[in-house]
Amino acid sequence: MQIIESVLALALTLGILVTLHEYGHFWVARRCGVKVLRFSVGFGKPLYSWYDRHGTEFAIAAIPLGGYVKMLDEREGPVPEELKDQAFTSKPPSRRIAIAAAGPLANFIFAIFAYWLLSVVGVTHIAPIVGQVADESVAARVGLQEGMEIHAVDGHQVASWRDVNMRILERTGEQGPISIEISDDGARGTLTGDLAGWRLSEETPNPLAEFGITPWRPEVPPVLGQISEGGRAQAAGLKTGDRVLSVSGEPVSSWFELVELVRNAPAQTIQITVERNGTRQTIAVTPEAKQEDSGERVGFIGAGVKAIAWPDEVIREVSYGPFAAVPVALSETWADTRLTLVAIKKMITGLLSPSNLSGPITIARVAEASVSSGFEDFVRFLAYLSVSLGILNLLPVPVLDGGHILYYGIEALRGKPLSEGVQAFGLRIGMAMILTLMVFALYNDLMRL
């Protein structure tokens, strides 16, 4: 079931982003006088199609993992004399560059709109207050301590843990100092420490944890909030509102301790002592054995935690008016752009491991998680992925939009196009690079399973 949900989330995510990308090409091509033969959402055999008054076929195809725009092009076959002026190849380099650049530009415009929408609707953040700090970590060298709230990293303002993640990600693999502006008991100041070449792990990178920070969170008592229908907890007689006191004689003071004890006992009978209506009773439960993506077998009883309320002082509700939200959206989009460019640079220079590169499996899993976690997370994920898609397509690699822009730019400077042989050779090189990248990303995905 989870696989189906992940595939559907991937199809939805790529469907939205690639359709917007191709619509950018379509919209500008029309305005440059190029005849568009087909606009397809998805690949393969059309399931449904129709034609507009310009003779363009709009199709919804069977494989919903992308899309394409097919234009009238003399390189793909003979073009009737009366339509030659509408062929893509008949247009000057400047117009062909505009058409090629329109797809990535559409991705950036979507990201700006997405962040603008979130800013206007309003979002709720949990303040980035430090919980635990790992010994001998970068966070410890900087001087971070429990209870400090982070306000800026290297001079860039941060309002949430997502912002902090983004800023420290930019510094991975670097030497030199990092500065963090904090407040502690009302007093503000700036802490500085040496990065000393701090890097992300190659397996499952977690920037905050590897930096040495555990975000602060309120105590979560071991009180059952939900009992799954047909689960082991229900079968054993556990009920909503039960407060767990111990598991097989081991005292339990928090929900996370309870989860750990249950996870460590797959298919093993454990004795759970609970307090119910002022009385204690011990109930025998045998956790169901489940296998996680990593292959580890863990225990699961089908019980959820009772919801807790975050203190008002750590909640930050942020919203802007329609006009004030514009610079915020531009800033968020630029932050995503800078992070993607920095990551590409660091992979090329070896400061960031290529094993952090993700493919369709990881994207599917993240997409499914973001869809499940709510509107804000899904929109943010779409915006970031849209920026990444735009940047990757602008790379000067034949096959990609950036490669076409490079060819047309050279043609504009030379006054004539590159020879067909040179273009064909570049195309083969570009195809080899893209296929290698795709295989490597897929390999990384499989290694994470």
Coordinates of C-alpha atoms in Angstrom, one line a residue:
M1 CA 0.0 0.0 0.0
Q2 CA 2.8 2.4 0.9
I3 CA 4.5 1.7 -2.5
I4 CA 1.3 2.6 -4.3
E5 CA 1.0 5.8 -2.2
S6 CA 4.6 6.7 -3.0
V7 CA 4.1 6.1 -6.7
L8 CA 0.9 8.2 -6.8
A9 CA 2.7 11.0 -4.8
L10 CA 5.6 10.9 -7.3
A11 CA 3.2 11.0 -10.3
L12 CA 1.4 14.0 -8.7
T13 CA 4.6 15.9 -7.9
L14 CA 6.3 15.4 -11.3
G15 CA 3.0 15.8 -13.1
I16 CA 2.6 19.3 -11.6
L17 CA 6.2 20.4 -12.1
V18 CA 6.8 19.0 -15.5
T19 CA 3.5 20.3 -16.9
L20 CA 4.3 23.8 -15.6
H21 CA 7.8 23.5 -17.2
E22 CA 6.4 22.4 -20.6
Y23 CA 3.6 25.0 -20.4
G24 CA 6.4 27.7 -20.2
H25 CA 7.8 26.4 -23.5
F26 CA 4.4 26.2 -25.0
W27 CA 3.3 29.7 -24.0
V28 CA 6.4 31.4 -25.3
A29 CA 6.5 29.4 -28.5
R30 CA 3.0 30.5 -29.3
R31 CA 4.0 34.1 -28.8
C32 CA 7.1 33.7 -30.9
G33 CA 5.0 32.5 -33.8
V34 CA 5.9 28.8 -33.6
K35 CA 3.2 26.3 -34.4
V36 CA 2.8 23.8 -31.5
L37 CA 1.7 20.4 -32.8
R38 CA 1.1 18.7 -29.4
F39 CA 1.1 19.5 -25.7
S40 CA 1.2 16.2 -23.8
V41 CA 0.8 15.6 -20.1
G42 CA 2.5 12.2 -19.6
F43 CA 4.2 9.9 -22.1
G44 CA 3.0 7.1 -24.3
K45 CA -0.3 6.5 -25.9
P46 CA -2.9 9.3 -25.3
L47 CA -5.8 8.3 -23.1
Y48 CA -7.7 11.4 -24.0
S49 CA -7.0 14.3 -26.4
W50 CA -8.6 17.3 -28.1
Y51 CA -7.6 20.1 -30.5
D52 CA -7.8 23.9 -30.1
R53 CA -8.5 26.4 -32.8
H54 CA -4.8 26.6 -33.6
G55 CA -4.7 22.9 -34.4
T56 CA -2.7 22.0 -31.4
E57 CA -3.4 18.6 -29.9
F58 CA -3.7 18.6 -26.1
A59 CA -3.2 15.0 -24.7
I60 CA -3.3 13.2 -21.4
A61 CA -1.1 10.1 -21.9
A62 CA -0.8 6.8 -20.1
I63 CA 2.5 7.3 -18.3
P64 CA 2.0 10.3 -15.9
L65 CA 5.7 10.9 -15.2
G66 CA 6.3 14.1 -17.2
G67 CA 5.2 15.6 -20.5
Y68 CA 6.4 17.3 -23.6
V69 CA 5.7 19.9 -26.2
K70 CA 6.1 19.0 -29.9
M71 CA 6.7 22.0 -32.2
L72 CA 6.8 22.2 -36.0
D73 CA 10.4 21.6 -36.8
E74 CA 12.2 21.0 -40.1
R75 CA 14.7 18.7 -38.5
E76 CA 12.0 16.2 -37.8
G77 CA 10.5 16.0 -41.3
P78 CA 9.4 18.1 -44.3
V79 CA 7.4 21.2 -43.5
P80 CA 4.8 22.5 -46.0
E81 CA 5.9 25.7 -47.7
E82 CA 3.0 27.8 -46.4
L83 CA 3.9 26.7 -42.8
K84 CA 7.7 27.2 -42.9
D85 CA 7.5 30.6 -41.2
Q86 CA 5.8 28.9 -38.2
A87 CA 8.6 26.3 -37.8
F88 CA 10.8 26.4 -34.8
T89 CA 13.9 26.2 -37.0
S90 CA 12.8 29.3 -39.0
K91 CA 13.0 31.6 -36.0
P92 CA 16.1 33.6 -35.1
P93 CA 18.4 32.4 -32.3
S94 CA 17.0 35.0 -29.9
R95 CA 13.5 33.6 -30.1
R96 CA 14.7 30.0 -29.9
I97 CA 16.7 30.9 -26.8
A98 CA 13.5 32.5 -25.3
I99 CA 11.5 29.3 -26.0
A100 CA 14.2 27.1 -24.5
A101 CA 14.6 29.3 -21.4
A102 CA 10.8 29.5 -20.8
G103 CA 10.5 26.1 -19.3
P104 CA 13.0 26.6 -16.4
L105 CA 11.7 30.2 -16.0
A106 CA 8.2 28.7 -15.4
N107 CA 9.6 26.6 -12.6
F108 CA 11.1 29.6 -10.9
I109 CA 7.8 31.5 -11.3
F110 CA 5.9 28.7 -9.8
A111 CA 8.3 28.6 -6.8
I112 CA 7.8 32.3 -6.3
F113 CA 4.1 31.9 -6.4
A114 CA 4.1 29.0 -4.0
Y115 CA 6.1 30.9 -1.4
W116 CA 3.9 34.0 -2.0
L117 CA 0.8 31.9 -1.4
L118 CA 2.2 30.4 1.9
S119 CA 3.2 33.9 3.0
V120 CA -0.2 35.3 2.4
V121 CA -2.1 32.4 3.8
G122 CA 0.2 32.3 6.8
V123 CA 2.4 29.6 8.3
T124 CA 3.1 28.4 11.8
H125 CA 6.6 27.7 12.9
I126 CA 8.1 26.2 15.9
A127 CA 10.9 28.5 17.1
P128 CA 14.4 27.0 16.6
I129 CA 15.2 26.5 20.3
V130 CA 18.1 24.2 21.0
G131 CA 17.4 21.0 23.0
Q132 CA 20.4 18.8 23.5
V133 CA 23.9 19.5 22.1
A134 CA 26.2 16.6 21.2
D135 CA 29.6 16.5 22.8
E136 CA 32.6 17.3 20.5
S137 CA 30.2 18.5 17.7
V138 CA 30.3 21.7 15.7
A139 CA 27.4 23.0 17.8
A140 CA 29.4 22.4 20.9
R141 CA 32.5 24.2 19.5
V142 CA 30.2 27.1 18.6
G143 CA 29.0 27.2 22.2
L144 CA 25.3 26.4 21.7
Q145 CA 23.5 25.3 24.8
E146 CA 20.1 23.9 25.7
G147 CA 17.4 26.6 25.7
M148 CA 19.1 29.0 23.3
E149 CA 17.0 30.3 20.4
I150 CA 18.7 30.7 17.0
H151 CA 17.9 33.9 15.2
A152 CA 20.5 34.0 12.4
V153 CA 23.2 31.9 10.8
D154 CA 26.1 33.7 9.1
G155 CA 24.1 36.9 9.2
H156 CA 21.0 35.3 7.5
Q157 CA 17.8 35.5 9.6
V158 CA 16.1 32.2 10.4
A159 CA 12.6 31.7 11.8
S160 CA 12.3 27.9 11.8
W161 CA 14.3 24.7 11.9
R162 CA 13.9 24.4 8.2
D163 CA 15.7 27.8 7.8
V164 CA 18.5 26.6 10.1
N165 CA 18.8 23.4 8.1
M166 CA 19.1 25.3 4.8
R167 CA 21.8 27.6 6.2
I168 CA 24.0 25.0 7.7
L169 CA 23.6 22.8 4.6
E170 CA 25.3 25.6 2.7
R171 CA 28.4 25.2 4.9
T172 CA 29.0 21.5 4.6
G173 CA 32.5 20.5 3.8
E174 CA 33.9 24.0 4.5
Q175 CA 36.7 25.2 6.8
G176 CA 36.6 28.4 8.8
P177 CA 34.2 29.9 11.2
I178 CA 30.4 29.8 11.3
S179 CA 28.5 32.5 13.3
I180 CA 25.2 32.0 15.0
E181 CA 23.1 34.7 16.5
I182 CA 21.2 33.5 19.5
S183 CA 19.1 34.7 22.5
D184 CA 19.2 33.2 25.9
D185 CA 17.0 34.4 28.8
G186 CA 16.3 37.6 26.9
A187 CA 19.9 38.4 26.2
R188 CA 21.1 38.3 22.6
G189 CA 24.6 37.7 21.3
T190 CA 26.6 36.0 18.5
L191 CA 28.5 32.7 18.9
T192 CA 31.3 31.7 16.6
G193 CA 33.0 28.3 16.1
D194 CA 35.2 26.6 13.6
L195 CA 33.6 24.2 11.1
A196 CA 36.8 22.2 10.6
G197 CA 35.6 20.6 7.4
W198 CA 32.3 19.4 8.8
R199 CA 30.5 17.1 6.3
L200 CA 27.2 15.3 6.0
S201 CA 27.2 11.6 6.2
E202 CA 26.9 9.6 3.0
E203 CA 24.1 7.3 4.2
T204 CA 21.1 9.2 5.6
P205 CA 22.2 12.8 6.0
N206 CA 20.5 14.7 8.9
P207 CA 22.1 18.2 9.0
L208 CA 20.9 19.2 12.4
A209 CA 21.8 15.9 14.1
E210 CA 25.2 15.8 12.4
F211 CA 25.9 19.4 13.3
G212 CA 25.2 18.3 16.9
I213 CA 21.7 19.8 17.6
T214 CA 18.6 18.1 18.9
P215 CA 15.7 20.6 18.6
W216 CA 13.9 21.3 21.9
R217 CA 10.5 19.7 22.3
P218 CA 8.1 19.5 25.3
E219 CA 8.0 16.4 27.4
V220 CA 5.7 13.8 25.9
P221 CA 4.2 11.6 28.6
P222 CA 3.6 7.9 27.8
V223 CA -0.2 8.3 27.5
L224 CA -2.0 6.4 24.8
G225 CA -4.0 8.7 22.5
Q226 CA -5.1 6.3 19.7
I227 CA -5.6 2.6 19.5
S228 CA -5.6 1.1 16.0
E229 CA -8.5 -1.1 15.1
G230 CA -7.4 -4.7 15.0
G231 CA -4.0 -4.0 16.3
R232 CA -2.1 -5.8 19.1
A233 CA -2.7 -3.1 21.6
Q234 CA -6.5 -3.3 21.1
A235 CA -6.4 -7.1 21.2
A236 CA -4.5 -7.1 24.5
G237 CA -7.0 -4.7 26.1
L238 CA -5.1 -1.4 26.1
K239 CA -7.3 1.7 26.0
T240 CA -7.1 5.4 25.1
G241 CA -6.0 7.4 28.1
D242 CA -3.9 4.6 29.6
R243 CA -0.7 6.0 31.1
V244 CA 2.2 3.5 30.8
L245 CA 4.3 3.2 33.9
S246 CA 6.6 0.4 33.0
V247 CA 7.4 -2.3 30.4
S248 CA 8.5 -5.7 31.7
G249 CA 9.6 -4.0 34.9
E250 CA 11.5 -1.2 33.3
P251 CA 10.2 2.3 34.3
V252 CA 8.9 4.5 31.5
S253 CA 8.8 8.3 31.9
S254 CA 8.3 9.4 28.3
W255 CA 6.6 8.4 25.1
F256 CA 9.9 7.9 23.3
E257 CA 11.1 5.5 26.0
L258 CA 7.9 3.5 25.5
V259 CA 8.4 3.4 21.7
E260 CA 12.0 2.3 22.0
L261 CA 11.1 -0.6 24.3
V262 CA 8.3 -1.8 22.1
R263 CA 10.4 -1.5 18.9
N264 CA 13.1 -3.6 20.6
A265 CA 10.7 -6.5 21.2
P266 CA 9.3 -7.7 17.9
A267 CA 7.2 -10.9 18.3
Q268 CA 8.2 -11.0 22.0
T269 CA 5.6 -10.9 24.8
I270 CA 6.1 -7.9 27.1
Q271 CA 4.3 -6.9 30.3
I272 CA 2.9 -3.3 30.1
T273 CA 1.9 -1.8 33.4
V274 CA -0.6 1.1 33.0
E275 CA -2.5 3.5 35.2
R276 CA -6.2 3.6 34.4
N277 CA -8.8 5.5 36.3
G278 CA -6.5 5.7 39.3
T279 CA -5.7 2.0 39.4
R280 CA -2.7 0.0 38.1
Q281 CA -2.9 -3.1 36.0
T282 CA -0.4 -5.2 34.0
I283 CA -1.3 -6.3 30.5
A284 CA 0.6 -8.8 28.3
V285 CA 1.2 -7.6 24.7
T286 CA 3.1 -9.3 21.9
P287 CA 4.2 -6.6 19.5
E288 CA 3.8 -7.4 15.8
A289 CA 7.1 -7.8 14.0
K290 CA 7.5 -5.3 11.1
Q291 CA 10.4 -4.8 8.7
E292 CA 11.5 -1.2 8.1
D293 CA 13.0 0.1 4.8
S294 CA 16.4 -0.4 6.3
G295 CA 15.7 -4.1 6.8
E296 CA 15.5 -3.9 10.6
R297 CA 12.8 -5.8 12.3
V298 CA 10.9 -3.8 14.9
G299 CA 8.0 -4.2 17.2
F300 CA 4.6 -2.5 16.6
I301 CA 1.5 -2.6 18.7
G302 CA -0.8 -0.1 17.0
A303 CA -1.0 2.6 19.6
G304 CA -0.5 6.4 19.1
V305 CA 0.5 9.1 21.5
K306 CA -1.9 11.5 23.1
A307 CA -1.6 14.9 21.4
I308 CA 0.3 17.5 23.4
A309 CA 0.2 21.3 23.1
W310 CA 3.3 23.3 22.4
P311 CA 3.8 26.3 24.7
D312 CA 2.6 29.5 23.2
E313 CA 6.0 31.2 23.6
V314 CA 7.6 28.8 21.1
I315 CA 5.0 29.1 18.4
R316 CA 5.6 31.7 15.6
E317 CA 2.7 32.6 13.4
V318 CA 3.9 34.4 10.3
S319 CA 1.8 36.0 7.6
Y320 CA 2.1 38.9 5.2
G321 CA -0.1 41.1 3.0
P322 CA -0.2 40.4 -0.7
F323 CA 2.4 43.1 -1.5
A324 CA 4.6 42.5 1.5
A325 CA 4.7 38.8 0.6
V326 CA 6.4 39.4 -2.7
P327 CA 9.9 40.1 -1.4
V328 CA 9.5 37.2 1.0
A329 CA 8.7 34.9 -1.8
L330 CA 11.6 36.1 -3.9
S331 CA 14.0 35.7 -0.9
E332 CA 12.8 32.1 -0.3
T333 CA 13.2 31.2 -3.9
W334 CA 16.7 32.7 -4.0
A335 CA 17.6 30.7 -0.9
D336 CA 16.5 27.5 -2.6
T337 CA 18.4 28.5 -5.8
R338 CA 21.6 29.3 -3.8
L339 CA 21.4 26.0 -1.9
T340 CA 21.0 24.0 -5.1
L341 CA 23.9 25.8 -6.8
V342 CA 26.1 25.4 -3.8
A343 CA 25.3 21.7 -3.6
I344 CA 26.2 21.2 -7.3
K345 CA 29.4 23.1 -6.9
K346 CA 30.4 21.1 -3.8
M347 CA 29.6 17.8 -5.5
I348 CA 31.9 18.8 -8.4
T349 CA 34.7 19.9 -6.1
G350 CA 34.3 16.9 -3.7
L351 CA 33.1 18.8 -0.7
L352 CA 29.8 17.0 -0.8
S353 CA 29.5 13.3 -1.5
P354 CA 27.7 12.4 -4.7
S355 CA 26.0 9.7 -2.7
N356 CA 23.7 12.5 -1.4
L357 CA 22.3 12.7 -5.0
S358 CA 18.7 11.4 -5.0
G359 CA 16.6 9.7 -7.7
P360 CA 13.0 8.9 -8.3
I361 CA 12.7 6.5 -5.4
T362 CA 13.8 9.0 -2.8
I363 CA 11.7 11.7 -4.5
A364 CA 8.7 9.4 -4.3
R365 CA 9.2 8.7 -0.6
V366 CA 9.7 12.4 0.3
A367 CA 6.7 13.4 -1.9
E368 CA 4.5 10.8 -0.1
A369 CA 5.7 12.1 3.3
S370 CA 5.1 15.7 2.4
V371 CA 1.7 15.0 1.0
S372 CA 0.8 13.1 4.2
S373 CA 2.2 15.8 6.5
G374 CA 0.0 18.6 5.1
F375 CA -0.5 21.5 2.7
E376 CA 2.4 23.7 3.8
D377 CA 5.0 20.9 3.7
F378 CA 3.8 19.7 0.3
V379 CA 3.9 23.2 -1.2
R380 CA 7.3 23.8 0.2
F381 CA 8.5 20.5 -1.3
L382 CA 7.0 21.4 -4.7
A383 CA 8.7 24.8 -4.6
Y384 CA 12.1 23.5 -3.8
L385 CA 11.9 20.7 -6.3
S386 CA 10.7 23.2 -8.9
V387 CA 13.7 25.4 -8.3
S388 CA 16.0 22.3 -8.6
L389 CA 14.3 21.3 -11.8
G390 CA 14.7 24.8 -13.3
I391 CA 18.4 24.9 -12.4
L392 CA 19.3 21.5 -13.7
N393 CA 17.6 22.2 -17.0
L394 CA 19.7 25.4 -17.3
L395 CA 23.0 23.5 -17.1
P396 CA 24.9 23.8 -20.4
V397 CA 24.5 20.1 -21.2
P398 CA 23.3 19.1 -24.7
V399 CA 19.8 17.5 -24.4
L400 CA 18.8 19.9 -21.6
D401 CA 17.4 23.3 -22.2
G402 CA 20.7 24.9 -21.1
G403 CA 22.5 22.9 -23.9
H404 CA 20.1 24.2 -26.5
I405 CA 20.5 27.8 -25.2
L406 CA 24.3 27.3 -25.5
Y407 CA 24.0 26.1 -29.1
Y408 CA 21.7 29.0 -30.1
G409 CA 23.9 31.5 -28.3
I410 CA 26.9 30.2 -30.3
E411 CA 24.9 30.5 -33.5
A412 CA 24.0 34.1 -32.7
L413 CA 27.6 35.0 -32.2
R414 CA 28.9 33.1 -35.3
G415 CA 26.1 34.1 -37.6
K416 CA 25.5 30.5 -38.5
P417 CA 24.7 27.3 -36.5
L418 CA 27.2 24.7 -35.5
S419 CA 27.6 21.8 -38.0
E420 CA 25.2 18.9 -37.6
G421 CA 28.2 16.6 -36.8
V422 CA 29.2 18.8 -33.9
Q423 CA 25.7 19.1 -32.6
A424 CA 25.2 15.3 -32.9
F425 CA 28.4 14.6 -31.0
G426 CA 27.4 17.0 -28.3
L427 CA 24.0 15.3 -28.1
R428 CA 25.7 11.9 -27.6
I429 CA 27.9 13.3 -24.8
G430 CA 24.9 14.9 -23.2
M431 CA 22.8 11.8 -23.3
A432 CA 25.7 9.8 -21.8
M433 CA 26.1 12.3 -19.0
I434 CA 22.3 12.3 -18.2
L435 CA 22.0 8.6 -18.3
T436 CA 25.1 8.2 -16.1
L437 CA 23.6 10.7 -13.6
M438 CA 20.2 8.9 -13.6
V439 CA 21.8 5.5 -13.1
F440 CA 24.0 6.8 -10.2
A441 CA 21.0 8.5 -8.6
L442 CA 18.9 5.3 -8.9
Y443 CA 21.8 3.3 -7.4
N444 CA 21.9 5.7 -4.4
D445 CA 18.1 5.3 -4.0
L446 CA 18.5 1.5 -3.9
M447 CA 21.3 1.6 -1.4
R448 CA 19.1 3.6 0.9
L449 CA 16.3 1.0 0.9

